[in-house]
mmCIF file of C-alpha atoms in Angstrom:
data_model
loop_
_atom_site.group_PDB
_atom_site.id
_atom_site.type_symbol
_atom_site.label_atom_id
_atom_site.label_comp_id
_atom_site.label_asym_id
_atom_site.label_seq_id
_atom_site.Cartn_x
_atom_site.Cartn_y
_atom_site.Cartn_z
ATOM 1 C CA MET A 110 5.189 -35.477 -40.789
ATOM 2 C CA SER A 111 8.151 -33.559 -42.056
ATOM 3 C CA LEU A 112 11.526 -33.514 -40.348
ATOM 4 C CA LEU A 113 10.876 -29.959 -39.053
ATOM 5 C CA GLU A 114 7.431 -30.871 -37.572
ATOM 6 C CA GLU A 115 8.969 -33.922 -35.908
ATOM 7 C CA LEU A 116 11.656 -31.716 -34.349
ATOM 8 C CA GLY A 117 9.004 -29.361 -33.093
ATOM 9 C CA ALA A 118 6.968 -32.210 -31.598
ATOM 10 C CA GLN A 119 10.068 -33.514 -29.755
ATOM 11 C CA LEU A 120 10.918 -30.101 -28.411
ATOM 12 C CA ARG A 121 7.353 -29.546 -27.156
ATOM 13 C CA ALA A 122 7.424 -32.977 -25.458
ATOM 14 C CA THR A 123 10.756 -32.094 -23.822
ATOM 15 C CA SER A 124 9.344 -28.802 -22.557
ATOM 16 C CA GLU A 125 6.311 -30.579 -21.129
ATOM 17 C CA GLU A 126 8.411 -33.066 -19.297
ATOM 18 C CA LEU A 127 10.529 -30.467 -17.445
ATOM 19 C CA PRO A 128 9.448 -30.679 -13.756
ATOM 20 C CA THR A 129 8.925 -26.957 -13.243
ATOM 21 C CA GLY A 130 5.916 -27.438 -10.968
ATOM 22 C CA LEU A 131 7.559 -30.173 -8.912
ATOM 23 C CA VAL A 132 10.591 -28.066 -8.285
ATOM 24 C CA SER A 133 8.401 -25.128 -7.283
ATOM 25 C CA VAL A 134 6.551 -27.401 -4.826
ATOM 26 C CA ALA A 135 9.828 -28.661 -3.357
ATOM 27 C CA MET A 136 11.147 -25.117 -3.133
ATOM 28 C CA GLU A 137 8.020 -23.972 -1.142
ATOM 29 C CA ARG A 138 8.295 -26.938 1.130
ATOM 30 C CA LEU A 139 11.864 -26.033 1.924
ATOM 31 C CA ARG A 140 10.755 -22.442 2.629
ATOM 32 C CA SER A 141 7.983 -23.638 4.971
ATOM 33 C CA ALA A 142 10.497 -25.901 6.818
ATOM 34 C CA ALA A 143 12.919 -22.994 7.148
ATOM 35 C CA ASP A 144 10.181 -20.721 8.403
ATOM 36 C CA LEU A 145 9.060 -23.299 11.003
ATOM 37 C CA LEU A 146 12.684 -23.879 12.190
ATOM 38 C CA ASN A 147 13.275 -20.086 12.354
ATOM 39 C CA TRP A 148 10.224 -19.756 14.539
ATOM 40 C CA VAL A 149 11.271 -22.589 16.811
ATOM 41 C CA ARG A 150 14.907 -21.494 17.111
ATOM 42 C CA GLN A 151 13.799 -18.080 18.530
ATOM 43 C CA THR A 152 13.879 -19.750 21.936
ATOM 44 C CA SER A 153 17.117 -21.689 21.249
ATOM 45 C CA VAL A 154 20.780 -20.804 20.521
ATOM 46 C CA ASP A 155 21.142 -23.873 18.308
ATOM 47 C CA PRO A 156 20.618 -23.010 14.588
ATOM 48 C CA MET A 157 19.105 -26.443 14.076
ATOM 49 C CA GLY A 158 19.743 -26.846 10.431
ATOM 50 C CA VAL A 159 18.394 -23.499 9.305
ATOM 51 C CA PRO A 160 21.596 -22.644 7.263
ATOM 52 C CA GLN A 161 21.480 -25.986 5.555
ATOM 53 C CA LEU A 162 17.842 -25.493 4.660
ATOM 54 C CA GLY A 163 18.629 -22.041 3.351
ATOM 55 C CA ASN A 164 21.297 -23.441 1.009
ATOM 56 C CA ALA A 165 18.855 -26.142 -0.203
ATOM 57 C CA THR A 166 16.212 -23.496 -0.874
ATOM 58 C CA GLU A 167 18.684 -21.438 -2.811
ATOM 59 C CA HIS A 168 19.591 -24.436 -4.927
ATOM 60 C CA ALA A 169 15.937 -25.127 -5.637
ATOM 61 C CA GLU A 170 15.338 -21.530 -6.660
ATOM 62 C CA HIS A 171 18.278 -21.675 -9.103
ATOM 63 C CA ALA A 172 16.838 -24.936 -10.458
ATOM 64 C CA ALA A 173 13.425 -23.432 -10.979
ATOM 65 C CA ALA A 174 14.901 -20.391 -12.692
ATOM 66 C CA ALA A 175 17.009 -22.630 -15.001
ATOM 67 C CA LEU A 176 13.886 -24.659 -15.900
ATOM 68 C CA ARG A 177 11.918 -21.557 -16.770
ATOM 69 C CA LEU A 178 14.814 -20.278 -18.932
ATOM 70 C CA ALA A 179 14.983 -23.626 -20.758
ATOM 71 C CA GLN A 180 11.204 -23.502 -21.438
ATOM 72 C CA ASP A 181 11.409 -19.948 -22.639
ATOM 73 C CA ALA A 182 14.342 -20.838 -24.902
ATOM 74 C CA ILE A 183 12.458 -23.739 -26.440
ATOM 75 C CA ALA A 184 9.378 -21.540 -26.981
ATOM 76 C CA ALA A 185 11.543 -18.929 -28.670
ATOM 77 C CA TYR A 186 13.220 -21.496 -30.915
ATOM 78 C CA LEU A 187 9.869 -22.917 -31.923
ATOM 79 C CA ALA A 188 8.711 -19.382 -32.759
ATOM 80 C CA VAL A 189 11.721 -18.823 -35.001
ATOM 81 C CA LEU A 190 10.969 -22.085 -36.858
ATOM 82 C CA GLY A 191 7.301 -21.033 -37.297
ATOM 83 C CA LEU A 192 6.099 -23.739 -34.925
ATOM 84 C CA ALA A 193 4.767 -21.535 -32.119
ATOM 85 C CA GLY A 194 2.042 -22.848 -29.876
ATOM 86 C CA GLY A 195 3.948 -25.004 -27.433
ATOM 87 C CA PRO A 196 2.814 -25.725 -23.901
ATOM 88 C CA PRO A 197 2.803 -22.907 -21.395
ATOM 89 C CA ALA A 198 5.788 -22.643 -19.080
ATOM 90 C CA ASP A 199 3.645 -23.613 -16.123
ATOM 91 C CA SER A 200 1.951 -26.648 -17.693
ATOM 92 C CA ASP A 201 2.407 -28.714 -14.592
ATOM 93 C CA TYR A 202 1.196 -26.050 -12.214
ATOM 94 C CA LYS A 203 -1.110 -28.565 -10.452
ATOM 95 C CA ALA A 204 1.847 -30.596 -9.305
ATOM 96 C CA GLY A 205 1.202 -29.740 -5.639
ATOM 97 C CA LEU A 206 -2.556 -30.547 -5.838
ATOM 98 C CA LYS A 207 -2.116 -34.285 -6.206
ATOM 99 C CA PRO A 208 -2.770 -36.210 -2.969
ATOM 100 C CA GLU A 209 0.325 -37.795 -1.479
ATOM 101 C CA GLU A 210 0.313 -41.538 -1.282
ATOM 102 C CA ALA A 211 0.345 -42.648 2.317
ATOM 103 C CA PRO A 212 2.407 -45.762 3.179
ATOM 104 C CA ALA A 213 0.386 -48.927 3.537
ATOM 105 C CA PRO A 214 -0.401 -49.543 7.221
ATOM 106 C CA GLY A 215 1.042 -52.640 8.920
ATOM 107 C CA PRO A 216 -1.181 -55.313 10.444
ATOM 108 C CA ALA A 217 -0.830 -53.681 13.913
ATOM 109 C CA ASP A 218 -1.476 -50.144 12.617
ATOM 110 C CA GLU A 219 -4.683 -50.577 10.659
ATOM 111 C CA HIS A 220 -6.904 -49.632 13.629
ATOM 112 C CA GLN A 221 -4.580 -47.302 15.393
ATOM 113 C CA PRO A 222 -5.776 -43.635 15.643
ATOM 114 C CA PRO A 223 -3.280 -41.026 14.263
ATOM 115 C CA PRO A 224 -0.730 -39.712 16.775
ATOM 116 C CA PRO A 225 -1.631 -36.451 18.475
ATOM 117 C CA GLU A 226 0.110 -33.182 17.603
ATOM 118 C CA LYS A 227 3.584 -32.936 19.216
ATOM 119 C CA LEU A 228 3.771 -29.137 19.054
ATOM 120 C CA GLY A 229 0.584 -28.366 20.983
ATOM 121 C CA LYS A 230 -2.198 -26.174 19.658
ATOM 122 C CA TRP A 231 0.005 -23.494 18.083
ATOM 123 C CA TRP A 232 -1.575 -23.959 14.606
ATOM 124 C CA GLN A 233 -5.079 -23.355 15.931
ATOM 125 C CA GLU A 234 -3.948 -20.415 18.008
ATOM 126 C CA ARG A 235 -2.377 -18.749 14.981
ATOM 127 C CA VAL A 236 -5.360 -19.491 12.769
ATOM 128 C CA ALA A 237 -7.512 -17.713 15.413
ATOM 129 C CA ALA A 238 -5.194 -14.766 15.372
ATOM 130 C CA LEU A 239 -5.165 -14.520 11.559
ATOM 131 C CA THR A 240 -8.896 -14.989 10.976
ATOM 132 C CA GLY A 241 -10.347 -13.549 14.134
ATOM 133 C CA GLU A 242 -12.336 -16.760 14.523
ATOM 134 C CA ALA A 243 -12.033 -18.744 17.680
ATOM 135 C CA PRO A 244 -11.575 -22.525 17.437
ATOM 136 C CA PRO A 245 -14.856 -24.490 17.524
ATOM 137 C CA PRO A 246 -15.628 -26.764 20.368
ATOM 138 C CA PRO A 247 -13.579 -30.041 20.424
ATOM 139 C CA GLN A 248 -16.404 -32.201 19.117
ATOM 140 C CA GLU A 249 -16.869 -29.897 16.164
ATOM 141 C CA ASN A 250 -13.148 -29.617 15.545
ATOM 142 C CA ALA A 251 -12.523 -33.337 15.192
ATOM 143 C CA ALA A 252 -11.890 -34.762 11.817
ATOM 144 C CA ALA A 253 -14.441 -37.082 10.359
ATOM 145 C CA PRO A 254 -13.728 -40.744 11.265
ATOM 146 C CA GLY A 255 -11.702 -42.620 8.675
ATOM 147 C CA ARG A 256 -10.941 -39.514 6.733
ATOM 148 C CA SER A 257 -7.279 -38.544 6.374
ATOM 149 C CA ALA A 258 -6.160 -35.003 6.163
ATOM 150 C CA ASP A 259 -5.326 -33.848 2.679
ATOM 151 C CA THR A 260 -3.720 -30.423 1.919
ATOM 152 C CA ALA A 261 -5.084 -30.311 -1.657
ATOM 153 C CA GLU A 262 -8.608 -30.833 -0.453
ATOM 154 C CA LEU A 263 -8.091 -28.216 2.301
ATOM 155 C CA LEU A 264 -6.957 -25.715 -0.343
ATOM 156 C CA ARG A 265 -10.202 -26.267 -2.316
ATOM 157 C CA GLN A 266 -12.200 -25.913 0.938
ATOM 158 C CA VAL A 267 -10.481 -22.614 1.738
ATOM 159 C CA ALA A 268 -11.071 -21.342 -1.821
ATOM 160 C CA ALA A 269 -14.784 -22.209 -1.443
ATOM 161 C CA GLY A 270 -14.881 -20.223 1.830
ATOM 162 C CA VAL A 271 -13.236 -17.283 0.150
ATOM 163 C CA ARG A 272 -15.707 -17.430 -2.796
ATOM 164 C CA SER A 273 -18.637 -17.277 -0.364
ATOM 165 C CA GLY A 274 -17.061 -14.625 1.721
ATOM 166 C CA ASP A 275 -17.622 -16.679 4.852
ATOM 167 C CA ARG A 276 -14.867 -15.982 7.336
ATOM 168 C CA ALA A 277 -16.419 -18.218 9.955
ATOM 169 C CA ARG A 278 -16.387 -21.151 7.507
ATOM 170 C CA LEU A 279 -12.786 -20.266 6.563
ATOM 171 C CA GLY A 280 -11.800 -20.395 10.202
ATOM 172 C CA ARG A 281 -13.482 -23.692 10.816
ATOM 173 C CA ASP A 282 -11.777 -25.370 7.842
ATOM 174 C CA LEU A 283 -8.438 -24.157 8.894
ATOM 175 C CA HIS A 284 -8.965 -25.051 12.563
ATOM 176 C CA ARG A 285 -9.961 -28.625 11.707
ATOM 177 C CA VAL A 286 -6.541 -29.659 10.383
ATOM 178 C CA ASN A 287 -3.252 -30.334 12.059
ATOM 179 C CA ALA A 288 -0.170 -28.179 11.604
ATOM 180 C CA ALA A 289 1.493 -30.533 9.029
ATOM 181 C CA THR A 290 -1.536 -30.365 6.709
ATOM 182 C CA GLY A 291 -1.907 -26.626 7.147
ATOM 183 C CA LEU A 292 1.709 -25.857 6.462
ATOM 184 C CA GLY A 293 1.412 -27.813 3.249
ATOM 185 C CA LEU A 294 -0.862 -25.089 1.860
ATOM 186 C CA SER A 295 2.245 -23.089 0.950
ATOM 187 C CA ALA A 296 3.598 -25.815 -1.369
ATOM 188 C CA ALA A 297 0.230 -26.701 -2.838
ATOM 189 C CA SER A 298 -0.681 -23.140 -3.748
ATOM 190 C CA ASN A 299 2.647 -21.777 -4.921
ATOM 191 C CA PRO A 300 2.579 -22.974 -8.596
ATOM 192 C CA VAL A 301 -1.178 -22.355 -8.808
ATOM 193 C CA LEU A 302 -0.774 -18.696 -7.709
ATOM 194 C CA HIS A 303 1.698 -17.931 -10.462
ATOM 195 C CA ARG A 304 -0.701 -19.516 -13.030
ATOM 196 C CA LEU A 305 -3.832 -17.707 -11.714
ATOM 197 C CA ALA A 306 -1.996 -14.353 -11.545
ATOM 198 C CA GLY A 307 -0.887 -14.858 -15.174
ATOM 199 C CA ASP A 308 -4.411 -15.558 -16.259
ATOM 200 C CA LEU A 309 -5.674 -12.544 -14.479
ATOM 201 C CA LEU A 310 -2.992 -10.236 -15.922
ATOM 202 C CA GLY A 311 -3.154 -11.754 -19.414
ATOM 203 C CA HIS A 312 0.635 -12.484 -19.396
ATOM 204 C CA GLU A 313 3.339 -14.024 -17.246
ATOM 205 C CA PRO A 314 3.591 -11.990 -14.022
ATOM 206 C CA ARG A 315 6.398 -9.412 -14.086
ATOM 207 C CA PRO A 316 7.846 -7.137 -11.413
ATOM 208 C CA GLU A 317 5.975 -4.144 -12.794
ATOM 209 C CA ASP A 318 2.700 -6.038 -12.256
ATOM 210 C CA LEU A 319 3.174 -6.073 -8.462
ATOM 211 C CA GLN A 320 0.952 -3.069 -7.823
ATOM 212 C CA ARG A 321 -1.831 -4.319 -10.054
ATOM 213 C CA LEU A 322 -1.964 -7.615 -8.173
ATOM 214 C CA ARG A 323 -1.777 -5.887 -4.879
ATOM 215 C CA THR A 324 -4.818 -3.706 -5.910
ATOM 216 C CA ALA A 325 -6.716 -6.769 -7.162
ATOM 217 C CA ALA A 326 -6.190 -8.894 -4.038
ATOM 218 C CA SER A 327 -5.150 -7.051 -0.903
ATOM 219 C CA GLY A 328 -8.607 -5.738 0.068
ATOM 220 C CA ARG A 329 -10.274 -9.109 -0.010
ATOM 221 C CA VAL A 330 -7.341 -10.874 1.733
ATOM 222 C CA LYS A 331 -7.305 -8.376 4.540
ATOM 223 C CA SER A 332 -11.057 -8.634 5.074
ATOM 224 C CA LEU A 333 -10.798 -12.396 5.455
ATOM 225 C CA LEU A 334 -7.506 -12.360 7.388
ATOM 226 C CA PRO A 335 -7.606 -9.244 9.470
ATOM 227 C CA GLY A 336 -4.746 -10.411 11.622
ATOM 228 C CA THR A 337 -2.260 -11.076 8.829
ATOM 229 C CA PRO A 338 0.840 -8.833 8.821
ATOM 230 C CA PRO A 339 0.976 -6.754 5.586
ATOM 231 C CA ALA A 340 4.471 -7.877 4.860
ATOM 232 C CA VAL A 341 3.328 -11.472 4.450
ATOM 233 C CA LEU A 342 1.016 -10.738 1.513
ATOM 234 C CA ASP A 343 3.566 -8.334 -0.004
ATOM 235 C CA THR A 344 6.188 -11.095 0.052
ATOM 236 C CA LEU A 345 3.817 -13.583 -1.623
ATOM 237 C CA LEU A 346 2.880 -11.138 -4.340
ATOM 238 C CA ALA A 347 6.572 -10.221 -4.976
ATOM 239 C CA ARG A 348 7.415 -13.920 -5.377
ATOM 240 C CA ILE A 349 4.604 -14.328 -7.896
ATOM 241 C CA CYS A 350 5.885 -11.391 -9.896
ATOM 242 C CA ARG A 351 9.562 -12.476 -9.539
ATOM 243 C CA ALA A 352 10.243 -9.202 -7.822
ATOM 244 C CA PRO A 353 12.798 -8.609 -5.068
ATOM 245 C CA THR A 354 11.469 -9.159 -1.510
ATOM 246 C CA LYS A 355 12.244 -7.034 1.460
ATOM 247 C CA ALA A 356 14.329 -8.485 4.277
ATOM 248 C CA GLU A 357 11.899 -8.943 7.164
ATOM 249 C CA ALA A 358 12.088 -10.628 10.575
ATOM 250 C CA PRO A 359 11.039 -14.331 10.328
ATOM 251 C CA ALA A 360 7.199 -14.531 10.253
ATOM 252 C CA HIS A 361 5.142 -17.093 11.991
ATOM 253 C CA PRO A 362 5.266 -20.299 9.877
ATOM 254 C CA ALA A 363 1.415 -20.457 9.624
ATOM 255 C CA ASP A 364 1.184 -16.930 8.130
ATOM 256 C CA SER A 365 2.457 -17.670 4.658
ATOM 257 C CA ALA A 366 0.515 -20.965 4.363
ATOM 258 C CA VAL A 367 -2.825 -19.493 5.334
ATOM 259 C CA THR A 368 -2.371 -16.259 3.370
ATOM 260 C CA ALA A 369 -1.314 -18.170 0.242
ATOM 261 C CA SER A 370 -4.434 -20.344 0.387
ATOM 262 C CA VAL A 371 -6.762 -17.337 0.876
ATOM 263 C CA LEU A 372 -4.946 -15.512 -1.992
ATOM 264 C CA THR A 373 -5.528 -18.502 -4.183
ATOM 265 C CA GLY A 374 -9.260 -18.319 -3.464
ATOM 266 C CA VAL A 375 -9.322 -14.530 -4.138
ATOM 267 C CA LEU A 376 -7.642 -14.919 -7.566
ATOM 268 C CA LEU A 377 -10.025 -17.741 -8.452
ATOM 269 C CA ALA A 378 -12.973 -15.513 -7.548
ATOM 270 C CA ARG A 379 -11.552 -12.627 -9.600
ATOM 271 C CA LEU A 380 -11.294 -15.013 -12.602
ATOM 272 C CA GLY A 381 -14.870 -16.356 -11.989
ATOM 273 C CA ARG A 382 -13.632 -19.915 -11.507
ATOM 274 C CA ASP A 383 -14.976 -22.593 -9.188
ATOM 275 C CA PRO A 384 -12.658 -24.113 -6.583
ATOM 276 C CA ALA A 385 -13.310 -27.439 -8.275
ATOM 277 C CA THR A 386 -10.911 -26.277 -11.044
ATOM 278 C CA LEU A 387 -8.124 -26.843 -8.545
ATOM 279 C CA HIS A 388 -8.717 -30.570 -8.709
ATOM 280 C CA PRO A 389 -5.734 -32.205 -10.469
ATOM 281 C CA ASP A 390 -8.113 -34.139 -12.831
ATOM 282 C CA ALA A 391 -10.243 -31.100 -13.693
ATOM 283 C CA PRO A 392 -10.192 -29.865 -17.252
ATOM 284 C CA GLU A 393 -7.836 -27.012 -17.972
ATOM 285 C CA PRO A 394 -9.682 -23.679 -17.744
ATOM 286 C CA LEU A 395 -9.489 -21.413 -20.727
ATOM 287 C CA ARG A 396 -6.833 -18.759 -20.478
ATOM 288 C CA HIS A 397 -8.196 -15.419 -21.601
ATOM 289 C CA ARG A 398 -5.423 -13.096 -22.674
ATOM 290 C CA GLY A 399 -5.626 -9.391 -22.068
ATOM 291 C CA ALA A 400 -7.586 -9.674 -18.791
ATOM 292 C CA ASP A 401 -7.335 -6.578 -16.587
ATOM 293 C CA ALA A 402 -6.666 -6.920 -12.915
#
């Protein structure tokens, strides 16, 4: 290997190790936390940490932008050297799809049931409003014994429901989980949405692609989530395309999470991909350039 080829290999390795996906996941979790606090504080005069979360989210957004610029610069430098073909800028887009490691239970906790929701049934109530599907009876809504909730698995289940066009199934899957698992859909789907949109468009999403994505996805999303405010989907699509978002009143914290998961399923269906491709260990799907949304 020549000195130039060795330099190219080291630059590619450096680009691959940049935690773009992890930062995107952290940024979306901060957004979800801020949305939840904004929703709660509507009945309180105490800001309850919302300004601090806003500052943290802004820092995460700057970090994500800096990482993308660094990867673009490395790719451009490799092209100048005639060593193009480095990893895509979103090579760790499945960062949010890996199951989180739960802490090992203590001797007294091994047979203890999980604690009940502390915020009531607000998640199920909002899912019913978004999907138009009432919660199933309690015995049907209970999680399977011994099975812990997993946001990544939920995202694949939602994508499967979207693929089949079964709104009742979609509602059941979303009703079965608690609020913490459901809100995690935003973080799990955020890096994936950018990657899927890029595959559908044939290039990295840009602000001028916003209308193309809206045309490709809005009809299917609205049919599955008839109760979703239009501004929620518009904001998600604008973030995917790195376009400015309109200042809106704080939305319900479940709206973005549910809509992002359904949008993931819609883009997968448009690409003809199975929800199993969202598994972190699944082979990388081929990226066809020049696809038309």
